[in-house]
Coordinates of N, CA and C in Angstrom, one line a residue:
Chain A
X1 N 27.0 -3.1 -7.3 CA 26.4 -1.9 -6.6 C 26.1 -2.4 -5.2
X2 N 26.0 -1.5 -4.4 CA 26.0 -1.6 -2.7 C 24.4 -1.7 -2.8
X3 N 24.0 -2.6 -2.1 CA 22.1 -2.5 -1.6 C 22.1 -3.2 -0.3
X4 N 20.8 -3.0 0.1 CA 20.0 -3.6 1.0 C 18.9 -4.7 0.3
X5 N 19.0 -5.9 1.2 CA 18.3 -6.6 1.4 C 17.5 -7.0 2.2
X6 N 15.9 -7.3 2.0 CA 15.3 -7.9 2.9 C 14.8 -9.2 2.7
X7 N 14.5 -10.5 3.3 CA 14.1 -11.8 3.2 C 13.3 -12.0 5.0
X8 N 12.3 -12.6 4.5 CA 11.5 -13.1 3.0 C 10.8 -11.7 2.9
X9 N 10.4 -11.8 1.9 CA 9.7 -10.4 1.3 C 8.1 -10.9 1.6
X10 N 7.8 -12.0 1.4 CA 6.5 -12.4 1.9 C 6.5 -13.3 3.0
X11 N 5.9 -13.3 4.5 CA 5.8 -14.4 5.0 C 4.1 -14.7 5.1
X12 N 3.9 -15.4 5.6 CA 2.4 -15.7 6.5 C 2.8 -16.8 7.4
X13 N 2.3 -16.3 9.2 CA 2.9 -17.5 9.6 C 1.1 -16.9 11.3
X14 N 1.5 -18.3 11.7 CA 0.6 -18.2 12.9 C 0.6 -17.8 14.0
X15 N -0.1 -17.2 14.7 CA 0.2 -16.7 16.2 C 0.9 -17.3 17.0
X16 N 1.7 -17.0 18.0 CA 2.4 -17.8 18.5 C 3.7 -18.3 18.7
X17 N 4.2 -18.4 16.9 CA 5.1 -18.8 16.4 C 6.5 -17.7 16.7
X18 N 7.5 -17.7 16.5 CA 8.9 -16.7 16.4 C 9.2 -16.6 15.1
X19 N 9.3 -15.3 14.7 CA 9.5 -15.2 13.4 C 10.7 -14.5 13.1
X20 N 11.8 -14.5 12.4 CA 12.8 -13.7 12.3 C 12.7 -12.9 10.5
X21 N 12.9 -12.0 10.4 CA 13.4 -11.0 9.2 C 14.9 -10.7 9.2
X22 N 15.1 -11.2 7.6 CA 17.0 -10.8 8.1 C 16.3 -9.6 7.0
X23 N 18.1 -8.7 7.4 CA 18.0 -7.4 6.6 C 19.3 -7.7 6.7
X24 N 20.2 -7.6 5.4 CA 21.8 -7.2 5.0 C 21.8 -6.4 3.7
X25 N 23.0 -5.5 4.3 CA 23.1 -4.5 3.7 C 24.8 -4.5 3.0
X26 N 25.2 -4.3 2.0 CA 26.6 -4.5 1.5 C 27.3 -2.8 1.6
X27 N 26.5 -1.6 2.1 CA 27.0 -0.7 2.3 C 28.2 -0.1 3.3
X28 N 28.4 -1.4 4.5 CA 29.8 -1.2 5.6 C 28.7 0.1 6.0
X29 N 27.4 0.2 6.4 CA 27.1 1.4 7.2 C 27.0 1.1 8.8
X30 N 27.4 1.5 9.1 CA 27.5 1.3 11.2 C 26.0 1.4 11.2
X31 N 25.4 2.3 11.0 CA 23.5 2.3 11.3 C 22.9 1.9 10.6
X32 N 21.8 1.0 11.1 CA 21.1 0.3 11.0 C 19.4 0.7 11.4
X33 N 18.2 0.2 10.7 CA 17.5 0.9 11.6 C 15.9 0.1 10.9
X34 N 15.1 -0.9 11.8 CA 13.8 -1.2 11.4 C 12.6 -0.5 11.8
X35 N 12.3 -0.4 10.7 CA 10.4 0.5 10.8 C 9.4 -0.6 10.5
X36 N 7.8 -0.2 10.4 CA 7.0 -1.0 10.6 C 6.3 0.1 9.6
X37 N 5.2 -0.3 8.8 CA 4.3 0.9 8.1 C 3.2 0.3 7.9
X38 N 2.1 0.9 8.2 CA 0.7 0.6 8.4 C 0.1 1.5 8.1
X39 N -1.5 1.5 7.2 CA -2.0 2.3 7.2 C -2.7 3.4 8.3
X40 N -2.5 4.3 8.1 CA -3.3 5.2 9.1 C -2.2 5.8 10.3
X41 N -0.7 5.0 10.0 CA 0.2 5.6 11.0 C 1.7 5.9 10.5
X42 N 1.8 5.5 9.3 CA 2.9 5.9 8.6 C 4.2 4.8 9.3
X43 N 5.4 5.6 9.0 CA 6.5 4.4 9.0 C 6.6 5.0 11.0
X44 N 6.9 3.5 11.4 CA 7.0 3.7 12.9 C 8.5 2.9 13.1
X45 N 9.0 3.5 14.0 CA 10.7 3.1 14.4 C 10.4 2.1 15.8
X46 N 11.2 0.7 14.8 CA 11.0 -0.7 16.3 C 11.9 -0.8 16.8
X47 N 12.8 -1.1 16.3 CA 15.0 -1.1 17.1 C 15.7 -0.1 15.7
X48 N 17.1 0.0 16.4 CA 18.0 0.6 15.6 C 19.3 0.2 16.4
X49 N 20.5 0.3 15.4 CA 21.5 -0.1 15.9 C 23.0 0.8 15.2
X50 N 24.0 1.4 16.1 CA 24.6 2.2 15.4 C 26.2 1.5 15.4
X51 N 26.3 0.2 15.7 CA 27.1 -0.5 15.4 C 26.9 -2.0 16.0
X52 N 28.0 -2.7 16.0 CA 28.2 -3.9 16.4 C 28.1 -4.0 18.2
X53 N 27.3 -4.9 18.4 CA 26.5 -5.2 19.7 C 26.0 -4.2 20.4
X54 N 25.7 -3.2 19.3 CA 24.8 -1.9 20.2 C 23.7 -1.9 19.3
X55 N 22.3 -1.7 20.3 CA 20.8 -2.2 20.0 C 20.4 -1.3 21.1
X56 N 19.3 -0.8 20.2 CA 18.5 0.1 21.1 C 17.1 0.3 20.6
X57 N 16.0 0.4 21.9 CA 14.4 0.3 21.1 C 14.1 2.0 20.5
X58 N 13.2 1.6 19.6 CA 12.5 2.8 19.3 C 11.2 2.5 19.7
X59 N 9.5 3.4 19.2 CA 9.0 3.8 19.6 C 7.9 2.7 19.5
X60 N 8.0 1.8 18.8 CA 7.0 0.4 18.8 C 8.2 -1.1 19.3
X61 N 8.7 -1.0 20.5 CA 9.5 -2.1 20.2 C 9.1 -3.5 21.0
X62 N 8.0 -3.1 21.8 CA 7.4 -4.2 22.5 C 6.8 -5.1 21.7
X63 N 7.5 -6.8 22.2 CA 7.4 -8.0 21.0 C 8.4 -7.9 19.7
X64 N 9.5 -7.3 19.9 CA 10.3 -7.7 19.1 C 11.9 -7.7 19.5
X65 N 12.8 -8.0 18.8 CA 14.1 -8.2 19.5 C 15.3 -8.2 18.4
X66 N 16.4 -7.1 18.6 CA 17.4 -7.8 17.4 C 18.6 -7.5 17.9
X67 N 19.5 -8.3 17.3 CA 20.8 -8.2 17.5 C 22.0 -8.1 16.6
X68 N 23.1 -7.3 16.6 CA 23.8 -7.2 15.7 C 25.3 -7.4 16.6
X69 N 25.4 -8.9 15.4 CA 26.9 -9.7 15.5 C 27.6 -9.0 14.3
X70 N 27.4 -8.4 13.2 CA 28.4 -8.0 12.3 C 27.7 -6.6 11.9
X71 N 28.7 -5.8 10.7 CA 28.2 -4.6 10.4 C 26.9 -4.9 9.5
X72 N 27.2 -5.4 8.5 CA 25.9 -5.9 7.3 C 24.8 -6.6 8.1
X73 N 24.1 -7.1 9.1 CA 23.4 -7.9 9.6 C 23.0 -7.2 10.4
X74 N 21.2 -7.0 10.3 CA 20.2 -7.3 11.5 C 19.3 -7.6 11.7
X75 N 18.8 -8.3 11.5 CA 17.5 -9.5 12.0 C 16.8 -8.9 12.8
X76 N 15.4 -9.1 12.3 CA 14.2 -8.5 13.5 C 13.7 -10.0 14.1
X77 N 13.8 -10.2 14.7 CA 13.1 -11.7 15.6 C 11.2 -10.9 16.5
X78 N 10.5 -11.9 16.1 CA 9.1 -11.8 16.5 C 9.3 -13.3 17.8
X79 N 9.4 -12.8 18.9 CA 9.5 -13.6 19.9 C 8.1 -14.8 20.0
X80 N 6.9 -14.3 19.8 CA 5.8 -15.0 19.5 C 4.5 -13.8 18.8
X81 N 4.9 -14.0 17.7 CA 3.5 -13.7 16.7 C 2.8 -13.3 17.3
X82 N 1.8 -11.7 16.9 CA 0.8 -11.4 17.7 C -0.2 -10.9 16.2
X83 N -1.6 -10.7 16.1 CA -2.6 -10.3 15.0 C -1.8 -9.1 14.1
X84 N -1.6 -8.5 15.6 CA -1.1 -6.7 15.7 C 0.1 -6.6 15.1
X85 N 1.0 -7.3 14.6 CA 2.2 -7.5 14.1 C 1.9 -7.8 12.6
X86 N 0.9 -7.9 12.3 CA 0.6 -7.7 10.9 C 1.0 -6.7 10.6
X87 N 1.9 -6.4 9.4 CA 2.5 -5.3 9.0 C 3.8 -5.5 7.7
X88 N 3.7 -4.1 6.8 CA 4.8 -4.2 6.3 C 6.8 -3.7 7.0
X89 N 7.4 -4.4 7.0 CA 8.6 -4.5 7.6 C 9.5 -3.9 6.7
X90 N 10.0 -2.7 7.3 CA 11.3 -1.7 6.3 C 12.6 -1.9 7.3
X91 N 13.5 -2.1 6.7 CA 15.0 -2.3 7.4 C 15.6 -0.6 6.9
X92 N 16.5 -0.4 7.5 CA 17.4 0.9 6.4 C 18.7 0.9 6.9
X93 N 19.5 1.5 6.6 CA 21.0 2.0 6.7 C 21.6 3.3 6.2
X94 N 22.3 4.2 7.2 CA 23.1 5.6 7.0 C 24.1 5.3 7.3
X95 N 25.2 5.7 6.4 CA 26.7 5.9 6.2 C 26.7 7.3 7.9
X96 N 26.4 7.7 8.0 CA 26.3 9.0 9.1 C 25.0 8.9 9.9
X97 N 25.4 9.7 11.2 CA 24.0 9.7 12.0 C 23.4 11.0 12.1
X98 N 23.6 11.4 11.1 CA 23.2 12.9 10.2 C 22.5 12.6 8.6
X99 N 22.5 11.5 8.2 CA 22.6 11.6 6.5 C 21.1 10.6 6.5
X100 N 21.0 10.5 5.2 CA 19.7 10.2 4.7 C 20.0 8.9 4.8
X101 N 18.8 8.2 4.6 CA 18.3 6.5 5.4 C 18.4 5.6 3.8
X102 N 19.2 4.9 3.9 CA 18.7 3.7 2.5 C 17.6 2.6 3.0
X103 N 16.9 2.6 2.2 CA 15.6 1.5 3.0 C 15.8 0.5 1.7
X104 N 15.4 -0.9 2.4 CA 15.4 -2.2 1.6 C 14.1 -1.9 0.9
X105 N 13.5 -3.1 0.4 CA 12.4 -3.1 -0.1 C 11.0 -4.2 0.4
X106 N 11.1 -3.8 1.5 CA 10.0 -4.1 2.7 C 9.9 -5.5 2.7
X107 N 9.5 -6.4 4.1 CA 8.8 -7.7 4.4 C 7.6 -7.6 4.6
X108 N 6.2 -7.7 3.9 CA 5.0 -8.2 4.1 C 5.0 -9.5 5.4
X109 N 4.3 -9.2 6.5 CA 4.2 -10.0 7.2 C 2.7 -10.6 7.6
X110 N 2.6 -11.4 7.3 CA 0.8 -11.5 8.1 C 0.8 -13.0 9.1
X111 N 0.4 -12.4 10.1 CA 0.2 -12.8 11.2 C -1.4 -13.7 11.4
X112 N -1.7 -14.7 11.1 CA -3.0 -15.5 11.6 C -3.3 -16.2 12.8
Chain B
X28 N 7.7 15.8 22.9 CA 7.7 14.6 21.5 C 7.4 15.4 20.1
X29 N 8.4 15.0 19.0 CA 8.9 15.2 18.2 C 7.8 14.8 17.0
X30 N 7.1 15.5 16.9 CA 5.6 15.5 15.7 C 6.0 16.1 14.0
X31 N 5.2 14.7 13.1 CA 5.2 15.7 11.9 C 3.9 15.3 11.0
X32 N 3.2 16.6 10.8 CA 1.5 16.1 10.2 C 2.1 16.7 8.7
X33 N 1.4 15.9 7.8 CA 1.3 15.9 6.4 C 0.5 16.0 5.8
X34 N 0.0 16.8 5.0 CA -1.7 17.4 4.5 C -1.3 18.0 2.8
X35 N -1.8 17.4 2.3 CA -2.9 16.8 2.7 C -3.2 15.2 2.7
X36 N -3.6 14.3 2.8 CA -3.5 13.1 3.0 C -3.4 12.4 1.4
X37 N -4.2 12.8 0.8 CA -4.3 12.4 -0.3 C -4.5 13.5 -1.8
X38 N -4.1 13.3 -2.6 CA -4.2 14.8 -3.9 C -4.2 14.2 -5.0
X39 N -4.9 14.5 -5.5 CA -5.6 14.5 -7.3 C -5.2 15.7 -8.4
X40 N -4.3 15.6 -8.8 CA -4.2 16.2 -9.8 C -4.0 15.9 -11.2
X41 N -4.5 17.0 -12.1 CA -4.4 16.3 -13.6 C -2.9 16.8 -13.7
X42 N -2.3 16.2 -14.7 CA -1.0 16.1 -15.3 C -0.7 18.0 -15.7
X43 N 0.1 18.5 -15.3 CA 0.7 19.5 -15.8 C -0.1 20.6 -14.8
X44 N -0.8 20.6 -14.0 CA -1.3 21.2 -12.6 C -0.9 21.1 -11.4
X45 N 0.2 21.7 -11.3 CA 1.4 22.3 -10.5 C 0.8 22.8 -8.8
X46 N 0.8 22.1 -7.7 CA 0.9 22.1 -6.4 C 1.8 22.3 -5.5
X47 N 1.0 22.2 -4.6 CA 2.4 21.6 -3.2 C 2.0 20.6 -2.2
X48 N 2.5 20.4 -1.3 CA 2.3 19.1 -0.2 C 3.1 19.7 1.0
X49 N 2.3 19.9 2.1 CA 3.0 20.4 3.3 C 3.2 19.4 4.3
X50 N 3.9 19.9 5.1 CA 4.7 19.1 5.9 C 5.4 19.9 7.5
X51 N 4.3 20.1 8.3 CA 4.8 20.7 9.7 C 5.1 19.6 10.8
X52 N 6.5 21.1 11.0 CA 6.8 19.9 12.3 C 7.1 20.5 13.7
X53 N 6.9 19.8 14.6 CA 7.5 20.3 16.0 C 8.5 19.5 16.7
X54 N 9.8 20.1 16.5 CA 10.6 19.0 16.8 C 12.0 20.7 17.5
X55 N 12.3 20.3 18.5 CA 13.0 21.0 19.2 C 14.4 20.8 18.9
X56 N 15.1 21.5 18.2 CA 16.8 21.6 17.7 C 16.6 20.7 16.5
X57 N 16.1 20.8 15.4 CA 16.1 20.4 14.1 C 17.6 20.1 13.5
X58 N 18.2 18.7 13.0 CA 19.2 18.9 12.6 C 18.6 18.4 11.2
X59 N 17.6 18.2 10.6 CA 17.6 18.2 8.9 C 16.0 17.4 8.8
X60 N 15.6 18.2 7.8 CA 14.1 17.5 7.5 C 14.2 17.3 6.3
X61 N 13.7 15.4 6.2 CA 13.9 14.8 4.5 C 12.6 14.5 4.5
X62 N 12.6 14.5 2.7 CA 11.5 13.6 1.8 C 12.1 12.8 1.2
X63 N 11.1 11.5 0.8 CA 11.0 10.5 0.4 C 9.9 10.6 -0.8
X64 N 10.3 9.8 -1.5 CA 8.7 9.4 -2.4 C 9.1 7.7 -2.4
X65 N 7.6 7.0 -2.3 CA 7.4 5.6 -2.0 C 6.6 5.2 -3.1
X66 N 7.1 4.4 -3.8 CA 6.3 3.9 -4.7 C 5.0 2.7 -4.3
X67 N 3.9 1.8 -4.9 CA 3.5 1.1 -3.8 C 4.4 -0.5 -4.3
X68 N 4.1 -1.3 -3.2 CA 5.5 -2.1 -3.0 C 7.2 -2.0 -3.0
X69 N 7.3 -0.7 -2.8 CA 8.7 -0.5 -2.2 C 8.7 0.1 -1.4
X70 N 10.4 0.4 -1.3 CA 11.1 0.9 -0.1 C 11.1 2.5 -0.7
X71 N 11.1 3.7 0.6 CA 11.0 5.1 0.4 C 12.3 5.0 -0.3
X72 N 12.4 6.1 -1.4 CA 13.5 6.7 -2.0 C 14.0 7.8 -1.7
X73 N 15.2 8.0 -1.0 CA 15.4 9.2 -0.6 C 15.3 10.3 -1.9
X74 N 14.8 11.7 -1.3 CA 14.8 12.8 -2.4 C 15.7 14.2 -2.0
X75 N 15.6 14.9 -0.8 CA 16.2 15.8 -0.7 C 16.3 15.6 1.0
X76 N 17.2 16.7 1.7 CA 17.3 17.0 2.7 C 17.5 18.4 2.8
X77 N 16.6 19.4 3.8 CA 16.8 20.2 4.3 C 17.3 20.8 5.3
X78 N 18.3 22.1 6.0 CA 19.3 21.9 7.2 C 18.7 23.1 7.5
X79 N 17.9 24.6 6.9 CA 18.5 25.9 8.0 C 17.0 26.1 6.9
X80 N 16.1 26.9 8.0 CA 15.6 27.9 7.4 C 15.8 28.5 6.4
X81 N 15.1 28.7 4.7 CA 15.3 29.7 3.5 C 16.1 28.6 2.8
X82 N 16.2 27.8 3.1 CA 17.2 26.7 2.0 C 15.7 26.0 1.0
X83 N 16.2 25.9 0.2 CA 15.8 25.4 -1.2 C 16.5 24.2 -1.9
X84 N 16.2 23.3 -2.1 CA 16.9 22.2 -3.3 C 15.6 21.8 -4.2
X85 N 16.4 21.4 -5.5 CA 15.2 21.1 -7.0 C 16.3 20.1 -7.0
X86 N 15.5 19.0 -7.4 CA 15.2 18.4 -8.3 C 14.1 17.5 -9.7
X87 N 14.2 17.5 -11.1 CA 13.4 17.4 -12.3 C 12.2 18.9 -11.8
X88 N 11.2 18.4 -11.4 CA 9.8 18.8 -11.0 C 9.7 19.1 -9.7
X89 N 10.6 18.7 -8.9 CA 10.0 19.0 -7.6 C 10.9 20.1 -6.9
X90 N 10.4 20.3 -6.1 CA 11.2 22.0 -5.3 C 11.0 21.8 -3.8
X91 N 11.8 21.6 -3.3 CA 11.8 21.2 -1.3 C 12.2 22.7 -0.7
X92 N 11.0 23.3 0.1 CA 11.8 24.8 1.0 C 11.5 24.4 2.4
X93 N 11.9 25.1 2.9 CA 11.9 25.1 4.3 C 11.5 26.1 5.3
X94 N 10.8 26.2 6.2 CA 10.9 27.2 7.1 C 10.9 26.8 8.5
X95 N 10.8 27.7 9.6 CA 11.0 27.4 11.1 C 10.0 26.0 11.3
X96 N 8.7 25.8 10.8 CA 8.1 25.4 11.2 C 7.3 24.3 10.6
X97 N 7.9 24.3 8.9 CA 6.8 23.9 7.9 C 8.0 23.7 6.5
X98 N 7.4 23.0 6.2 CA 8.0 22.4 4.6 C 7.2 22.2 4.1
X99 N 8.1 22.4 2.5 CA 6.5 22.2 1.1 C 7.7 21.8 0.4
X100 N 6.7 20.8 -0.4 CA 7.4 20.2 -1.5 C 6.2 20.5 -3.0
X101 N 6.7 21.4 -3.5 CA 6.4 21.9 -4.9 C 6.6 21.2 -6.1
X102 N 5.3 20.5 -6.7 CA 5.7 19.9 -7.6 C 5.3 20.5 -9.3
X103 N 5.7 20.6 -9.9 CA 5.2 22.2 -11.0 C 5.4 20.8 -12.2
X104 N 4.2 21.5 -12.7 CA 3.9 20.6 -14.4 C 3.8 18.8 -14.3
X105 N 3.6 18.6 -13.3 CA 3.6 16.9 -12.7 C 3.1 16.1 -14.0
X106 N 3.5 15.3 -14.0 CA 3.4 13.6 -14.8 C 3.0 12.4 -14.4
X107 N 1.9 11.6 -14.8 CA 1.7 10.9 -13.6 C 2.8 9.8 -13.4
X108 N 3.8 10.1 -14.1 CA 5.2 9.4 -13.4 C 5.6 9.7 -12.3
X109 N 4.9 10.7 -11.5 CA 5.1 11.4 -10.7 C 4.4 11.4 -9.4
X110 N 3.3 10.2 -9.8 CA 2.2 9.6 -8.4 C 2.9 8.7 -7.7
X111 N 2.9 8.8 -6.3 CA 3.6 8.3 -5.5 C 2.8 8.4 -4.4
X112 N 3.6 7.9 -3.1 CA 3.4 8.8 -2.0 C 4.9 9.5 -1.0
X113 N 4.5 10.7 -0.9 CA 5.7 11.5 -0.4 C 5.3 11.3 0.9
X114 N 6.7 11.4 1.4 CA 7.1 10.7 3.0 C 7.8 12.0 3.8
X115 N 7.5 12.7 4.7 CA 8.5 13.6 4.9 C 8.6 13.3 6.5
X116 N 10.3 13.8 6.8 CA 10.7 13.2 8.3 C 11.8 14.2 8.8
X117 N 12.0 14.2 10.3 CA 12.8 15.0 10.8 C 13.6 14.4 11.5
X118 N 14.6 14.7 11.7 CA 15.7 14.5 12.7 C 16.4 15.7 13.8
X119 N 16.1 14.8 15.2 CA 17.2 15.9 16.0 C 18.3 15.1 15.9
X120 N 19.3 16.1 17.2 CA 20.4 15.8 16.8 C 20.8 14.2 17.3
X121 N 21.7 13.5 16.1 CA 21.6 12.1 16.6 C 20.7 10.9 16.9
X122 N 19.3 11.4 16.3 CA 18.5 10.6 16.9 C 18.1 10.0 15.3
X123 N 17.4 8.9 15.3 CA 16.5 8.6 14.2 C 15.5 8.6 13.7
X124 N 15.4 9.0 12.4 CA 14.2 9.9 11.5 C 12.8 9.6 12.4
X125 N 11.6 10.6 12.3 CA 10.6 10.4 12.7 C 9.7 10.7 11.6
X126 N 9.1 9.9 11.0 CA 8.2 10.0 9.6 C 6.7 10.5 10.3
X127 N 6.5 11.6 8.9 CA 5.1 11.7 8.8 C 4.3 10.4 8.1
X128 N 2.9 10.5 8.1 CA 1.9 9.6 7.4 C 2.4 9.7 5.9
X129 N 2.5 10.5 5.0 CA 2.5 10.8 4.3 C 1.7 11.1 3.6
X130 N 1.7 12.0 2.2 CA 0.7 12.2 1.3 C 0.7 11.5 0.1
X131 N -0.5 11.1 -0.5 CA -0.3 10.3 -2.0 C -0.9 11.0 -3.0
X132 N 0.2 10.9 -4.1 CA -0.1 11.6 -5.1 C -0.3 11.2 -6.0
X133 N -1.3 11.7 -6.8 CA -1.9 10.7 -8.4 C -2.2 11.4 -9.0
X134 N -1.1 11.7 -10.2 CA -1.3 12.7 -11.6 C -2.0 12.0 -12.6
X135 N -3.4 12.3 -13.1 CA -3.9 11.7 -14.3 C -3.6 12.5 -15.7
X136 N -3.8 11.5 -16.8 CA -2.8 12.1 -18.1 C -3.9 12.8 -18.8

């Protein structure tokens, strides 16, 4: 069966540090798309990507960075760890830029 | 900017006491408003998508309607198999989803 993947599912890492989240997905979906979800603000959109070397911010994207070299692949990179980046991390993917979202099954991140 | 509030935040119901869960939005050229239900430690599960005013989809227990302005997701005879938290989100055209907070649901037996 076609899924999504997220690694690591747990980190804990220190301020400062660069942290990367892969997300692969075996679906061949051209979009791509990472969220952040926090209590008290629901799921928030950080990049999205609707194919190969196209990357675009969404609405929390300051302090983070990704790039997509293949269809299945996109990595969220934490350029340097901030408190505030504590958060759970959702990847997803749509077959269409009309159709419903497949989401992995989140990265716990905690930031010290 | 493209808003969606979810109310009630949180719901208690006993097992087989049938509600709803609203979901307004303001979003200018609507091309489809979904729900999710999230279990805790996972990823949202897609559940339905809505496209046009008066449209309706069921599925088991639950019933998704739609209007200009507002969605309800109806859940009739609930189980607490059925506690979650529902996610609801909209889309214009071509852009990507914008989620509500969501609501959590907890059916006791």
């Amino acid at each position: 069966d076609a899924e999504i993947t997220q690694s690591p599912r747990h980190k804990i890492t220190e301020t400062g540090r660069q942290v990367t989240l892969a997300c692969h997905q075996t679906w061949n979906h051209n979009n791509m798309f990472w969220y952040r979800q926090d209590l008290g603000h629901g799921l928030r959109l950080i990049h999205y990507s609707y194919g190969v070397h196209d990357t675009n911010k969404g609405e929390v994207s300051d302090g983070y960075s990704v790039s997509r070299s293949n269809t299945e692949d996109l990595p969220l990179t934490l350029e340097s760890a901030a408190s505030s980046q504590t958060s759970v991390y959702f990847c997803a993917s749509s077959e269409s830029l009309s159709g419903e979202l497949f989401f992995g099954e989140g990265s716990r991140l905690t930031v010290l | 900017e493209d808003q969606v509030t979810q109310s009630p935040e949180a719901l208690r119901l006993q097992e087989g006491e049938s509600s709803s869960l609203n979901c307004s939005y303001t979003v200018s050229g609507l091309r489809g408003l979904f729900w999710y239900r999230q279990d805790p430690g996972k990823g949202p599960e897609f559940l339905f998508t809505l496209y046009s005013a008066g449209e309706e989809k069921e599925k088991e227990r639950l019933k998704a309607t739609l209007t200009k302005k507002e969605s309800f997701l109806h859940i009739t005879a609930p189980k607490p198999e059925d506690s979650a938290t529902y996610l609801c989100a909209v889309r214009r055209r071509n852009t990507p989803l914008v989620f509500g907070k969501g609501t959590r649901l907890s059916v006791i037996a």
